[in-house]
């Protein structure tokens, strides 16, 4: 019995000694299984692995040769440094880089350093060739295949496919000494690659964090002080029937949704095949890292409330709020319903709680509510409207006919010498 106790104690002590410390750097996560099972393909790279999580995926092995070619081009551009200096730079930061990942990375120091260098040089080269088109070589296997550029861009937006931004910046600044303010920084070429206007931003964790931050209004509106539980079950169709006007906002911020004087202003949203992957990865990052400060989750939640059926989608499409490049409106409604599944919403701190409160107050005003019910019950089909108009016209004609008949009768009677008796 004593031997068993000693063995177990020694085993547990060994595991405790090997347990890595919790790090404040941690910000690159594996997708939680409950979210992955809904749409695994949305989180899986198509053509290139960046970082350790998909490093050994055989499907992506064909891109490793391209990474070597881009490393070669990278080294040719920065002749003031040799390969060994970049290896040393990464090795000096290896402990910190590993702490950025939420799971232990089962790669040796040799493998890890090689992976970081190849993936970093590849990323920087892609960004440089996008920023300076004259750098694109004649036989470039990415930029001379437009579909490949789209796929690489998509893969760089995945939460499991990230490198810490700081190591990219260290390598970039070491390779390209900025000799003037006109020389682009890593942030400049990053903005250009992701089709965003130049911004001033600090403390970037990785590309997903960068994309999320770029969507948040500046300065961010304060979170609502009202901590009441969220109650909102009104669709776009409901609001439309209650008299709400939908308008495509001109705001540059996708999240800037406003309701004033019966008008709901929503910035336009372009829906393509890769849109779902983009939003799902942002939502996973918020779910894992910014649970009580979520903006993207709250935005998708609001759209989920507004969009329940293809009819809701049609209203938003007609108003220019949704530009639908998917197959049809059914796909759009299914998209927003599925993206909300398994998402844990911090509804006591919901970003749009004040907006929802205003919409509730407007919709549940008695006369507007009655108008919506009347419209839904009696005018939910074109033939119902035609029937109502026909019945109304028929009723008016009947009233006119009766009125004319009575008037004629009165005149006839009043013209008779026996009129007063007949009356």
CSV table of C-alpha atoms in Angstrom, one decimal, residues 6-388:
chain,number,residue,atom,x,y,z
A,6,UNK,CA,4.8,6.7,-3.1
A,7,UNK,CA,4.5,5.9,-6.8
A,8,UNK,CA,1.3,8.0,-7.2
A,9,UNK,CA,2.8,10.9,-5.2
A,10,UNK,CA,6.0,10.8,-7.4
A,11,UNK,CA,3.9,10.7,-10.6
A,12,UNK,CA,1.7,13.6,-9.6
A,13,UNK,CA,4.7,15.7,-8.5
A,14,UNK,CA,6.3,15.0,-11.9
A,15,UNK,CA,3.1,16.2,-13.7
A,16,UNK,CA,2.9,19.3,-11.4
A,17,UNK,CA,6.5,20.2,-12.1
A,18,UNK,CA,5.9,19.9,-15.9
A,19,UNK,CA,2.7,21.9,-15.7
A,20,UNK,CA,3.3,25.1,-17.7
A,21,UNK,CA,2.4,28.4,-15.9
A,22,UNK,CA,-0.7,30.3,-16.9
A,23,UNK,CA,0.4,33.2,-19.2
A,24,UNK,CA,-1.1,36.6,-19.8
A,25,UNK,CA,0.1,36.3,-23.4
A,26,UNK,CA,-2.3,33.5,-24.1
A,27,UNK,CA,-4.6,34.5,-27.0
A,28,UNK,CA,-4.4,31.9,-29.8
A,29,UNK,CA,-7.0,29.2,-29.2
A,30,UNK,CA,-8.2,25.9,-30.5
A,31,UNK,CA,-11.9,26.0,-31.5
A,32,UNK,CA,-14.1,24.6,-28.7
A,33,UNK,CA,-15.5,21.2,-29.8
A,34,UNK,CA,-19.2,22.3,-29.4
A,35,UNK,CA,-18.6,25.0,-32.0
A,36,UNK,CA,-16.4,23.0,-34.3
A,37,UNK,CA,-19.0,20.3,-34.7
A,38,UNK,CA,-21.5,22.8,-36.2
A,39,UNK,CA,-19.3,23.6,-39.1
A,40,UNK,CA,-15.8,22.2,-38.9
A,41,UNK,CA,-14.8,23.4,-42.4
A,42,UNK,CA,-15.2,27.1,-41.3
A,43,UNK,CA,-12.2,26.7,-39.0
A,44,UNK,CA,-9.9,24.5,-41.1
A,45,UNK,CA,-7.3,26.0,-43.5
A,46,UNK,CA,-7.7,25.4,-47.2
A,47,UNK,CA,-4.2,25.9,-48.6
A,48,UNK,CA,-1.7,27.1,-46.0
A,49,UNK,CA,-0.9,26.4,-42.3
A,50,UNK,CA,0.4,29.4,-40.3
A,51,UNK,CA,1.6,28.6,-36.8
A,52,UNK,CA,1.8,25.2,-35.0
A,53,UNK,CA,-1.9,24.0,-34.8
A,54,UNK,CA,-2.1,22.8,-38.4
A,55,UNK,CA,1.7,22.5,-39.0
A,56,UNK,CA,1.6,18.8,-39.7
A,57,UNK,CA,-1.6,18.7,-41.7
A,58,UNK,CA,-0.7,16.6,-44.8
A,59,UNK,CA,-3.4,18.4,-46.9
A,60,UNK,CA,-1.4,21.6,-46.6
A,61,UNK,CA,2.1,20.1,-47.2
A,62,UNK,CA,2.2,21.3,-50.8
A,63,UNK,CA,2.6,24.9,-49.6
A,64,UNK,CA,5.8,24.1,-47.7
A,65,UNK,CA,7.9,24.4,-50.9
A,66,UNK,CA,6.3,27.8,-51.6
A,67,UNK,CA,7.3,28.9,-48.1
A,68,UNK,CA,10.9,28.1,-48.8
A,69,UNK,CA,10.8,30.1,-52.1
A,70,UNK,CA,9.3,33.0,-50.3
A,71,UNK,CA,12.0,32.7,-47.5
A,72,UNK,CA,14.6,32.9,-50.2
A,73,UNK,CA,13.0,36.0,-51.7
A,74,UNK,CA,12.7,37.5,-48.2
A,75,UNK,CA,16.5,36.9,-47.6
A,76,UNK,CA,17.4,38.5,-50.9
A,77,UNK,CA,15.5,41.7,-50.0
A,78,UNK,CA,17.3,42.1,-46.6
A,79,UNK,CA,20.9,41.6,-47.4
A,80,UNK,CA,21.9,43.4,-44.2
A,81,UNK,CA,21.0,40.3,-42.2
A,82,UNK,CA,21.9,36.6,-42.6
A,83,UNK,CA,19.7,33.6,-42.0
A,84,UNK,CA,21.4,32.8,-38.7
A,85,UNK,CA,20.5,36.2,-37.2
A,86,UNK,CA,16.8,35.6,-37.8
A,87,UNK,CA,17.0,32.1,-36.3
A,88,UNK,CA,18.7,33.6,-33.2
A,89,UNK,CA,16.0,36.3,-33.0
A,90,UNK,CA,13.2,33.7,-33.0
A,91,UNK,CA,15.1,31.4,-30.5
A,92,UNK,CA,15.4,34.4,-28.1
A,93,UNK,CA,11.6,34.8,-28.2
A,94,UNK,CA,10.7,31.1,-28.3
A,95,UNK,CA,9.4,30.9,-24.7
A,96,UNK,CA,7.2,34.0,-25.1
A,97,UNK,CA,5.9,32.8,-28.5
A,98,UNK,CA,4.9,29.5,-27.1
A,99,UNK,CA,2.9,31.2,-24.3
A,100,UNK,CA,0.7,32.8,-26.9
A,101,UNK,CA,-0.9,29.4,-27.6
A,102,UNK,CA,-3.7,28.0,-25.3
A,103,UNK,CA,-2.4,24.5,-25.8
A,104,UNK,CA,1.0,23.0,-25.3
A,105,UNK,CA,2.9,22.8,-28.6
A,106,UNK,CA,4.4,19.4,-29.1
A,107,UNK,CA,7.3,20.6,-31.3
A,108,UNK,CA,11.0,20.5,-30.5
A,109,UNK,CA,12.8,23.8,-30.3
A,110,UNK,CA,14.4,23.0,-33.7
A,111,UNK,CA,11.0,22.3,-35.3
A,112,UNK,CA,9.3,25.3,-33.6
A,113,UNK,CA,12.0,27.8,-34.7
A,114,UNK,CA,12.0,26.6,-38.2
A,115,UNK,CA,8.2,26.7,-38.4
A,116,UNK,CA,8.0,30.3,-37.0
A,117,UNK,CA,10.7,31.5,-39.5
A,118,UNK,CA,9.2,29.9,-42.5
A,119,UNK,CA,5.6,31.0,-41.7
A,120,UNK,CA,6.7,34.5,-40.8
A,121,UNK,CA,8.8,35.0,-43.9
A,122,UNK,CA,5.9,33.6,-46.0
A,123,UNK,CA,3.4,36.0,-44.4
A,124,UNK,CA,5.7,39.1,-44.8
A,125,UNK,CA,6.4,38.2,-48.4
A,126,UNK,CA,2.7,37.8,-49.3
A,127,UNK,CA,2.0,41.2,-47.7
A,128,UNK,CA,4.9,42.9,-49.5
A,129,UNK,CA,4.0,41.5,-52.9
A,130,UNK,CA,0.4,42.7,-52.3
A,131,UNK,CA,1.6,46.2,-51.3
A,132,UNK,CA,4.2,46.4,-54.1
A,133,UNK,CA,2.8,44.6,-57.2
A,134,UNK,CA,6.2,45.1,-59.0
A,135,UNK,CA,7.7,42.5,-56.5
A,136,UNK,CA,5.5,39.7,-57.9
A,137,UNK,CA,7.7,37.4,-59.9
A,138,UNK,CA,6.7,36.0,-63.3
A,139,UNK,CA,6.1,32.4,-62.1
A,140,UNK,CA,4.6,33.4,-58.7
A,141,UNK,CA,2.3,30.5,-57.7
A,142,UNK,CA,0.0,32.6,-55.5
A,143,UNK,CA,-0.4,36.1,-57.1
A,144,UNK,CA,-0.8,34.8,-60.7
A,145,UNK,CA,-3.6,32.6,-59.4
A,146,UNK,CA,-6.3,35.0,-58.1
A,147,UNK,CA,-8.3,32.1,-56.5
A,148,UNK,CA,-5.2,31.2,-54.5
A,149,UNK,CA,-4.9,34.8,-53.1
A,150,UNK,CA,-8.5,34.6,-51.9
A,151,UNK,CA,-7.8,31.3,-50.2
A,152,UNK,CA,-4.6,32.4,-48.5
A,153,UNK,CA,-6.3,35.5,-47.3
A,154,UNK,CA,-9.2,33.5,-45.9
A,155,UNK,CA,-6.7,31.1,-44.1
A,156,UNK,CA,-4.9,34.0,-42.5
A,157,UNK,CA,-8.2,35.0,-40.8
A,158,UNK,CA,-8.6,31.7,-38.9
A,159,UNK,CA,-8.1,31.7,-35.1
A,160,UNK,CA,-6.2,28.4,-35.2
A,161,UNK,CA,-3.9,29.7,-38.0
A,162,UNK,CA,-2.0,32.5,-36.3
A,163,UNK,CA,1.4,33.7,-35.3
A,164,UNK,CA,1.9,36.4,-32.6
A,165,UNK,CA,2.0,39.8,-34.3
A,166,UNK,CA,5.0,40.9,-32.3
A,167,UNK,CA,7.3,38.3,-33.8
A,168,UNK,CA,6.3,39.3,-37.4
A,169,UNK,CA,7.0,42.9,-36.4
A,170,UNK,CA,10.4,42.0,-34.9
A,171,UNK,CA,11.4,40.2,-38.1
A,172,UNK,CA,10.0,42.9,-40.4
A,173,UNK,CA,11.7,45.8,-38.5
A,174,UNK,CA,15.0,43.8,-38.3
A,175,UNK,CA,14.9,43.1,-42.1
A,176,UNK,CA,13.7,46.5,-43.3
A,177,UNK,CA,15.1,49.5,-41.4
A,178,UNK,CA,12.5,52.3,-42.0
A,179,UNK,CA,14.6,55.2,-43.4
A,180,UNK,CA,11.6,57.6,-43.6
A,181,UNK,CA,8.0,58.0,-42.6
A,182,UNK,CA,7.0,57.1,-46.1
A,183,UNK,CA,8.4,53.6,-45.8
A,184,UNK,CA,5.5,51.3,-44.9
A,185,UNK,CA,5.4,49.6,-41.6
A,186,UNK,CA,4.1,46.1,-41.0
A,187,UNK,CA,0.8,47.6,-39.9
A,188,UNK,CA,0.6,49.5,-43.2
A,189,UNK,CA,1.1,46.5,-45.4
A,190,UNK,CA,-1.3,44.5,-43.1
A,191,UNK,CA,-4.0,47.0,-43.6
A,192,UNK,CA,-3.5,47.0,-47.4
A,193,UNK,CA,-3.6,43.2,-47.5
A,194,UNK,CA,-6.9,43.0,-45.6
A,195,UNK,CA,-8.4,45.8,-47.7
A,196,UNK,CA,-8.6,48.2,-44.7
A,197,UNK,CA,-7.8,51.9,-44.6
A,198,UNK,CA,-4.5,52.8,-42.8
A,199,UNK,CA,-5.0,52.9,-39.0
A,200,UNK,CA,-3.0,53.7,-35.9
A,201,UNK,CA,-3.2,50.6,-33.7
A,202,UNK,CA,-1.1,49.2,-30.9
A,203,UNK,CA,-1.0,46.0,-28.8
A,204,UNK,CA,-2.1,43.8,-31.7
A,205,UNK,CA,-2.1,40.2,-30.7
A,206,UNK,CA,-2.5,38.5,-34.1
A,207,UNK,CA,-4.5,39.0,-37.3
A,208,UNK,CA,-7.8,37.9,-35.9
A,209,UNK,CA,-7.4,40.4,-33.1
A,210,UNK,CA,-6.4,43.0,-35.6
A,211,UNK,CA,-9.6,42.4,-37.7
A,212,UNK,CA,-11.8,42.4,-34.7
A,213,UNK,CA,-10.3,45.7,-33.5
A,214,UNK,CA,-10.8,47.2,-36.9
A,215,UNK,CA,-14.5,46.6,-36.7
A,216,UNK,CA,-15.0,48.2,-33.3
A,217,UNK,CA,-16.2,51.8,-33.6
A,218,UNK,CA,-13.6,54.4,-32.5
A,219,UNK,CA,-14.0,55.4,-29.8
A,220,UNK,CA,-16.1,52.4,-28.8
A,221,UNK,CA,-19.4,53.3,-27.4
A,222,UNK,CA,-19.7,52.6,-23.7
A,223,UNK,CA,-21.3,49.3,-22.7
A,224,UNK,CA,-24.9,49.7,-21.4
A,225,UNK,CA,-25.3,50.2,-17.7
A,226,UNK,CA,-28.6,48.4,-17.7
A,227,UNK,CA,-27.8,44.9,-16.5
A,228,UNK,CA,-31.3,43.5,-17.1
A,229,UNK,CA,-31.7,40.2,-18.9
A,230,UNK,CA,-32.2,40.6,-22.7
A,231,UNK,CA,-35.7,40.1,-24.0
A,232,UNK,CA,-36.0,40.7,-27.8
A,233,UNK,CA,-37.9,38.5,-30.2
A,234,UNK,CA,-38.9,40.8,-33.0
A,235,UNK,CA,-37.9,40.1,-36.6
A,236,UNK,CA,-37.3,42.4,-39.5
A,237,UNK,CA,-40.8,41.5,-40.9
A,238,UNK,CA,-42.4,42.3,-37.5
A,239,UNK,CA,-40.7,45.7,-37.5
A,240,UNK,CA,-41.5,46.4,-41.1
A,241,UNK,CA,-45.2,45.7,-40.6
A,242,UNK,CA,-45.2,47.9,-37.5
A,243,UNK,CA,-44.0,50.8,-39.6
A,244,UNK,CA,-40.2,50.8,-39.0
A,245,UNK,CA,-38.2,52.1,-42.0
A,246,UNK,CA,-35.0,50.2,-42.8
A,247,UNK,CA,-32.2,52.2,-44.3
A,248,UNK,CA,-28.7,51.3,-45.4
A,249,UNK,CA,-26.4,53.4,-43.2
A,250,UNK,CA,-23.4,55.2,-44.6
A,251,UNK,CA,-21.4,54.6,-41.4
A,252,UNK,CA,-17.9,53.1,-41.9
A,253,UNK,CA,-18.3,50.9,-38.9
A,254,UNK,CA,-20.2,47.6,-39.6
A,255,UNK,CA,-21.4,47.6,-36.0
A,256,UNK,CA,-22.8,51.1,-36.0
A,257,UNK,CA,-26.6,50.3,-35.9
A,258,UNK,CA,-29.0,53.0,-34.8
A,259,UNK,CA,-32.7,53.5,-34.4
A,260,UNK,CA,-34.1,57.0,-34.4
A,261,UNK,CA,-37.6,58.4,-35.2
A,262,UNK,CA,-38.9,55.1,-36.5
A,263,UNK,CA,-35.9,54.5,-38.8
A,264,UNK,CA,-33.4,51.6,-38.3
A,265,UNK,CA,-30.1,52.3,-39.9
A,266,UNK,CA,-27.8,49.3,-40.5
A,267,UNK,CA,-24.5,49.4,-42.4
A,268,UNK,CA,-24.5,47.2,-45.6
A,269,UNK,CA,-23.2,43.7,-45.2
A,270,UNK,CA,-21.8,41.7,-48.1
A,271,UNK,CA,-22.4,38.0,-47.8
A,272,UNK,CA,-20.1,35.6,-49.7
A,273,UNK,CA,-19.1,32.0,-49.4
A,274,UNK,CA,-16.2,32.9,-47.0
A,275,UNK,CA,-18.2,35.3,-44.9
A,276,UNK,CA,-19.3,32.6,-42.5
A,277,UNK,CA,-15.8,31.5,-41.8
A,278,UNK,CA,-14.7,35.1,-41.2
A,279,UNK,CA,-17.4,35.7,-38.6
A,280,UNK,CA,-17.2,32.3,-36.9
A,281,UNK,CA,-13.5,32.7,-36.2
A,282,UNK,CA,-14.0,36.2,-34.8
A,283,UNK,CA,-16.8,34.9,-32.6
A,284,UNK,CA,-14.6,32.0,-31.3
A,285,UNK,CA,-11.9,34.5,-30.4
A,286,UNK,CA,-14.4,36.6,-28.5
A,287,UNK,CA,-15.9,33.6,-26.8
A,288,UNK,CA,-12.5,32.5,-25.6
A,289,UNK,CA,-10.8,35.8,-24.9
A,290,UNK,CA,-13.4,38.7,-24.7
A,291,UNK,CA,-16.5,37.0,-23.3
A,292,UNK,CA,-17.6,40.0,-21.3
A,293,UNK,CA,-16.5,42.5,-24.0
A,294,UNK,CA,-17.9,41.0,-27.1
A,295,UNK,CA,-18.8,43.1,-30.1
A,296,UNK,CA,-18.9,40.6,-33.0
A,297,UNK,CA,-21.0,38.1,-31.1
A,298,UNK,CA,-23.5,40.8,-30.1
A,299,UNK,CA,-23.6,42.0,-33.8
A,300,UNK,CA,-24.4,38.5,-35.1
A,301,UNK,CA,-26.9,37.9,-32.3
A,302,UNK,CA,-28.8,41.0,-33.3
A,303,UNK,CA,-28.9,39.9,-36.9
A,304,UNK,CA,-30.0,36.5,-35.7
A,305,UNK,CA,-32.9,38.1,-33.9
A,306,UNK,CA,-33.9,40.2,-37.0
A,307,UNK,CA,-33.4,37.4,-39.5
A,308,UNK,CA,-35.6,34.3,-38.9
A,309,UNK,CA,-37.1,33.6,-42.3
A,310,UNK,CA,-36.3,34.3,-46.0
A,311,UNK,CA,-38.9,37.0,-45.9
A,312,UNK,CA,-36.8,38.9,-43.3
A,313,UNK,CA,-33.8,38.6,-45.6
A,314,UNK,CA,-35.8,39.9,-48.5
A,315,UNK,CA,-36.6,43.1,-46.6
A,316,UNK,CA,-33.0,43.7,-45.8
A,317,UNK,CA,-31.9,42.9,-49.4
A,318,UNK,CA,-34.5,45.3,-50.9
A,319,UNK,CA,-33.3,48.1,-48.6
A,320,UNK,CA,-29.6,47.5,-49.6
A,321,UNK,CA,-28.6,46.4,-46.2
A,322,UNK,CA,-27.6,42.9,-47.3
A,323,UNK,CA,-25.8,42.2,-50.5
A,324,UNK,CA,-26.5,38.5,-51.0
A,325,UNK,CA,-24.0,36.5,-53.1
A,326,UNK,CA,-25.1,33.2,-51.6
A,327,UNK,CA,-27.5,30.9,-53.5
A,328,UNK,CA,-30.7,32.4,-52.1
A,329,UNK,CA,-32.4,34.0,-49.1
A,330,UNK,CA,-33.0,30.6,-47.5
A,331,UNK,CA,-29.2,30.2,-47.2
A,332,UNK,CA,-28.9,33.6,-45.6
A,333,UNK,CA,-31.6,32.9,-42.9
A,334,UNK,CA,-30.0,29.4,-42.3
A,335,UNK,CA,-26.6,31.0,-42.0
A,336,UNK,CA,-27.6,33.4,-39.2
A,337,UNK,CA,-29.6,30.8,-37.4
A,338,UNK,CA,-26.7,28.4,-37.4
A,339,UNK,CA,-24.0,30.9,-36.4
A,340,UNK,CA,-25.9,31.6,-33.2
A,341,UNK,CA,-26.0,28.0,-32.2
A,342,UNK,CA,-23.9,27.0,-29.1
A,343,UNK,CA,-22.8,30.7,-28.6
A,344,UNK,CA,-22.9,31.7,-25.0
A,345,UNK,CA,-24.2,35.3,-24.8
A,346,UNK,CA,-23.3,37.6,-22.0
A,347,UNK,CA,-26.8,39.2,-22.3
A,348,UNK,CA,-26.4,41.3,-19.1
A,349,UNK,CA,-23.7,43.3,-21.0
A,350,UNK,CA,-25.2,43.1,-24.5
A,351,UNK,CA,-23.8,45.8,-26.7
A,352,UNK,CA,-27.2,46.5,-28.4
A,353,UNK,CA,-29.4,46.3,-25.3
A,354,UNK,CA,-30.4,50.0,-25.5
A,355,UNK,CA,-31.2,49.6,-29.2
A,356,UNK,CA,-33.3,46.6,-28.5
A,357,UNK,CA,-35.1,48.4,-25.7
A,358,UNK,CA,-36.0,51.2,-28.1
A,359,UNK,CA,-37.2,48.8,-30.7
A,360,UNK,CA,-39.3,46.9,-28.1
A,361,UNK,CA,-40.9,50.2,-27.0
A,362,UNK,CA,-41.7,51.2,-30.6
A,363,UNK,CA,-43.1,47.8,-31.6
A,364,UNK,CA,-45.2,47.2,-28.5
A,365,UNK,CA,-46.9,50.6,-28.6
A,366,UNK,CA,-50.6,49.4,-28.7
A,367,UNK,CA,-51.7,51.1,-31.9
A,368,UNK,CA,-48.5,49.9,-33.8
A,369,UNK,CA,-48.9,46.5,-32.4
A,370,UNK,CA,-52.5,46.4,-33.6
A,371,UNK,CA,-51.4,47.6,-37.0
A,372,UNK,CA,-48.8,44.8,-37.2
A,373,UNK,CA,-51.4,42.2,-36.2
A,374,UNK,CA,-53.9,43.4,-38.7
A,375,UNK,CA,-51.4,43.4,-41.4
A,376,UNK,CA,-50.1,40.0,-40.5
A,377,UNK,CA,-53.6,38.5,-40.2
A,378,UNK,CA,-55.4,40.0,-43.1
A,379,UNK,CA,-52.8,41.4,-45.5
A,380,UNK,CA,-50.0,38.8,-45.5
A,381,UNK,CA,-50.7,37.9,-49.1
A,382,UNK,CA,-51.3,40.0,-52.3
A,383,UNK,CA,-54.7,38.3,-52.9
A,384,UNK,CA,-55.8,39.3,-49.4
A,385,UNK,CA,-55.0,42.9,-50.2
A,386,UNK,CA,-56.8,42.7,-53.5
A,387,UNK,CA,-59.8,41.1,-51.9
A,388,UNK,CA,-59.9,43.8,-49.2
